[in-house]
Amino acid sequence: MTASSRLLPAPLSVTEWDGEFVVTPRTRIVGVEGTEGVAAWLRTTLEASTGFVLGSAIVADPDDGDAADAGRSDAARSIRLSLDPATAAEGYRLSVTEAGARIAGGDAAGVFAGAQALLQLLPAEVYRRSRVDGVRWAAPCCEVRDAPRFAWRGVLLDVARHFLPKHEVLRFVDLMAMHRLNVLHLHLTDDQGWRIQIRRYPKLTQVSSWRRESQVGYGPDAPGDGRPHGGFYTQDDLREIVAYAGLRGITVVPEVESPGHVQAAIAAYPELGVGGRPLDVGTRWGIIPNVLNLEESTVEFFTNVLDEVVDIFPSPFIGVGGDECVKDQWRADPRTQERMRELGVTSEEGLQSWFISRLDDHLTRRGRRLFGWDEILEGGLAPGATVASWRGETGAIAAARAGHDVVLCPDHTTYLNYRQSERPDEPIPLVVPITVKDVYRFDPVPTELSGPERAHVLGGQANLWTEYMDSPRTLDYFAFPRLCALAEALWSSAPKDYDAFAERLRLHLERLDAVGVEYRHEDGPFPWQTRPGIPGRIDTREQRAAVVAALVANI
């Protein structure tokens, strides 16, 4: 089996030659200052599956010890980690010879990516978390040169609709790192739950983090399950997630929704809503009409929330939402109309733009960049804002032409909560099918953009909205292997070749098996992955067409 057939995402180049490097109990891991975290992670990973106790050292010069190694047996050769300023950020060069393996990265993230490539050259059992006997831990000799095509290779993880315990978030971070994905867009608040501790406003977790039940199935007549659901992350939990992800080259971008998708916040603090009427935390899916009022006190509330968010998350980008804000309450509310006159705003779209601009100004003063959905284009784009374009490419094109950075996540290609085939046994047969091949073909650069405009495309991401993903195993089923295809689409600069990717994916699935990912198999879901009898299940083509029509109408 060749080295190139083992690597996913596909690298820039692979040069192969005869021979192999074998990891043995005498193998050492030698790094330089700046690679300590990667060295410790690699040692822990190799020791778990091999059962070896590996030597390690941090040295001043990556060549230190080469002379000593030259006089030792092959079994004692080293894995060496170093930094190379001439290599691109997140890029790496991996050289594997019978004498050992050397990884030189443009930064620590590049060294980590190179270490992940080295693991892929070893047998799939290297991903198991306890000793595997009878395996020869050999990697083929080769040189791999690689660097990512896009700087933003992300996944949105919606923990607001269904709370994901911290250890499962950390597990998902590991799966992202395995695939060279580097942005975790953490959707922390919505109508159905508030998941981040804000010390200044304790009711956001005392009240807003729990709902009395959850909708089961589709449509206005779908019943509730009668079971309370909730949870939240303490600030220390989130700092742990940030640090854990950072070691793996992943930036966590937090998102606190506004001025729509805020019913959970209003449930705790009714004075935030239009008219101040009491509400419960949302229990229904879909677009909910309850929105914020835009009094100065409400702006202050959310800037205070963002201050605590900024203190937790070092990400340059802070998400504020801005999507699907139904403006009917603003149109019907006399006080909101009076507020618009006070501000000199002539439309409800302009009112949302005013609110987003206030958040943008505040984040800019804190040295951060506002990140929002493409609806923030309506009524005028907030200066300095970065746009996540989900309603096709139109928002991305408009934003890039106006000089704003964009991240592409069009729903028809990257919404991994959508069903994966036309089969009747898909567990959640939602909207249009998105296959592995569809995701693989995703290119985040709209063809309509010119060269200078294309520079504003930071990259792309997949979105995992969890209305119908109420467990980690369900999340696995919808994420994988489609997320493998997204990783290659965003990382690799090699010409697209789906057949070659599919061959490498078949081998890669052995790694997912070793990790314990309950991915969707090529021939459909297993019996435990189906959900027969869900009320409101979309079983006919007519029902599916109605759901698509409703989605389009909402857009």
CSV table of N, CA, C and O in Angstrom, one decimal, residues 161 187 190 255 257-261 287 320-327 352 356 372-376 390-391 415 465:
chain,number,residue,atom,x,y,z
A,161,ARG,N,-29.5,23.6,20.5
A,161,ARG,CA,-30.7,22.8,20.4
A,161,ARG,C,-30.6,21.5,21.2
A,161,ARG,O,-31.6,21.1,21.9
A,187,HIS,N,-22.0,27.1,18.4
A,187,HIS,CA,-23.3,27.8,18.4
A,187,HIS,C,-23.9,27.6,19.8
A,187,HIS,O,-24.5,26.5,20.2
A,190,ASP,N,-29.6,29.9,21.5
A,190,ASP,CA,-30.6,29.9,20.5
A,190,ASP,C,-32.0,30.0,21.3
A,190,ASP,O,-32.0,30.1,22.5
A,255,GLU,N,-20.5,31.7,19.3
A,255,GLU,CA,-21.6,32.5,18.7
A,255,GLU,C,-22.7,32.6,19.8
A,255,GLU,O,-23.1,31.7,20.4
A,257,GLU,N,-26.3,34.3,19.7
A,257,GLU,CA,-27.3,34.8,18.7
A,257,GLU,C,-28.0,36.1,19.2
A,257,GLU,O,-28.3,36.3,20.3
A,258,SER,N,-28.3,36.9,18.2
A,258,SER,CA,-29.1,38.2,18.4
A,258,SER,C,-29.3,38.8,17.0
A,258,SER,O,-28.5,38.4,16.0
A,259,PRO,N,-30.3,39.6,16.8
A,259,PRO,CA,-31.4,40.0,17.7
A,259,PRO,C,-32.6,39.0,17.6
A,259,PRO,O,-33.5,39.1,18.3
A,260,GLY,N,-32.5,38.0,16.7
A,260,GLY,CA,-33.4,36.9,16.7
A,260,GLY,C,-32.8,35.6,17.3
A,260,GLY,O,-31.7,35.6,17.8
A,261,HIS,N,-33.6,34.5,17.3
A,261,HIS,CA,-33.1,33.3,18.0
A,261,HIS,C,-32.8,33.5,19.4
A,261,HIS,O,-31.7,33.1,19.9
A,287,ILE,N,-38.3,28.7,12.8
A,287,ILE,CA,-38.0,30.1,13.0
A,287,ILE,C,-39.1,30.6,13.9
A,287,ILE,O,-40.3,30.6,13.6
A,320,VAL,N,-22.1,36.7,16.4
A,320,VAL,CA,-23.3,37.4,17.0
A,320,VAL,C,-24.6,37.0,16.3
A,320,VAL,O,-25.7,37.6,16.7
A,321,GLY,N,-24.6,36.1,15.4
A,321,GLY,CA,-25.8,35.6,14.8
A,321,GLY,C,-26.3,36.5,13.6
A,321,GLY,O,-25.6,36.7,12.7
A,322,GLY,N,-27.5,37.1,13.8
A,322,GLY,CA,-28.0,38.0,12.8
A,322,GLY,C,-28.9,37.3,11.8
A,322,GLY,O,-29.5,38.0,10.9
A,323,ASP,N,-29.1,36.0,11.9
A,323,ASP,CA,-29.9,35.3,10.9
A,323,ASP,C,-31.4,35.2,11.4
A,323,ASP,O,-31.7,35.2,12.5
A,324,GLU,N,-32.2,35.0,10.4
A,324,GLU,CA,-33.6,34.7,10.6
A,324,GLU,C,-34.3,35.5,11.7
A,324,GLU,O,-35.1,35.0,12.5
A,325,CYS,N,-34.0,36.8,11.6
A,325,CYS,CA,-34.7,37.7,12.6
A,325,CYS,C,-36.0,38.1,12.0
A,325,CYS,O,-36.0,39.0,11.1
A,326,VAL,N,-37.1,37.6,12.5
A,326,VAL,CA,-38.4,37.9,12.0
A,326,VAL,C,-38.8,39.3,12.6
A,326,VAL,O,-38.7,39.5,13.8
A,327,LYS,N,-39.1,40.2,11.7
A,327,LYS,CA,-39.3,41.6,12.1
A,327,LYS,C,-40.7,42.0,12.4
A,327,LYS,O,-41.0,43.2,12.5
A,352,GLN,N,-32.1,46.4,12.4
A,352,GLN,CA,-31.2,45.3,12.7
A,352,GLN,C,-29.7,45.7,12.4
A,352,GLN,O,-28.8,45.4,13.2
A,356,ILE,N,-26.6,45.5,15.0
A,356,ILE,CA,-25.3,44.7,14.7
A,356,ILE,C,-24.1,45.7,14.7
A,356,ILE,O,-23.0,45.3,15.1
A,372,GLY,N,-21.0,37.2,11.5
A,372,GLY,CA,-22.4,37.0,11.5
A,372,GLY,C,-22.9,36.3,10.2
A,372,GLY,O,-22.2,36.3,9.2
A,373,TRP,N,-24.1,35.9,10.2
A,373,TRP,CA,-24.7,35.2,9.0
A,373,TRP,C,-25.1,36.3,8.0
A,373,TRP,O,-25.1,37.5,8.2
A,374,ASP,N,-25.3,35.8,6.7
A,374,ASP,CA,-25.4,36.8,5.6
A,374,ASP,C,-26.6,37.8,5.7
A,374,ASP,O,-26.6,38.8,5.0
A,375,GLU,N,-27.5,37.5,6.6
A,375,GLU,CA,-28.6,38.5,6.8
A,375,GLU,C,-28.1,39.8,7.4
A,375,GLU,O,-28.8,40.8,7.3
A,376,ILE,N,-26.9,39.9,7.9
A,376,ILE,CA,-26.3,41.1,8.4
A,376,ILE,C,-26.1,42.1,7.2
A,376,ILE,O,-25.8,43.3,7.5
A,390,TRP,N,-24.7,31.5,4.0
A,390,TRP,CA,-25.4,30.2,4.1
A,390,TRP,C,-26.5,30.0,3.1
A,390,TRP,O,-26.9,28.9,2.7
A,391,ARG,N,-27.1,31.2,2.6
A,391,ARG,CA,-28.2,31.1,1.6
A,391,ARG,C,-27.6,31.2,0.2
A,391,ARG,O,-27.8,32.1,-0.5
A,415,TYR,N,-24.8,21.7,4.7
A,415,TYR,CA,-25.7,21.5,5.9
A,415,TYR,C,-25.8,20.0,6.2
A,415,TYR,O,-26.5,19.3,5.5
A,465,TRP,N,-26.5,21.4,12.5
A,465,TRP,CA,-27.6,21.9,13.3
A,465,TRP,C,-28.3,20.7,14.0
A,465,TRP,O,-28.6,19.7,13.3
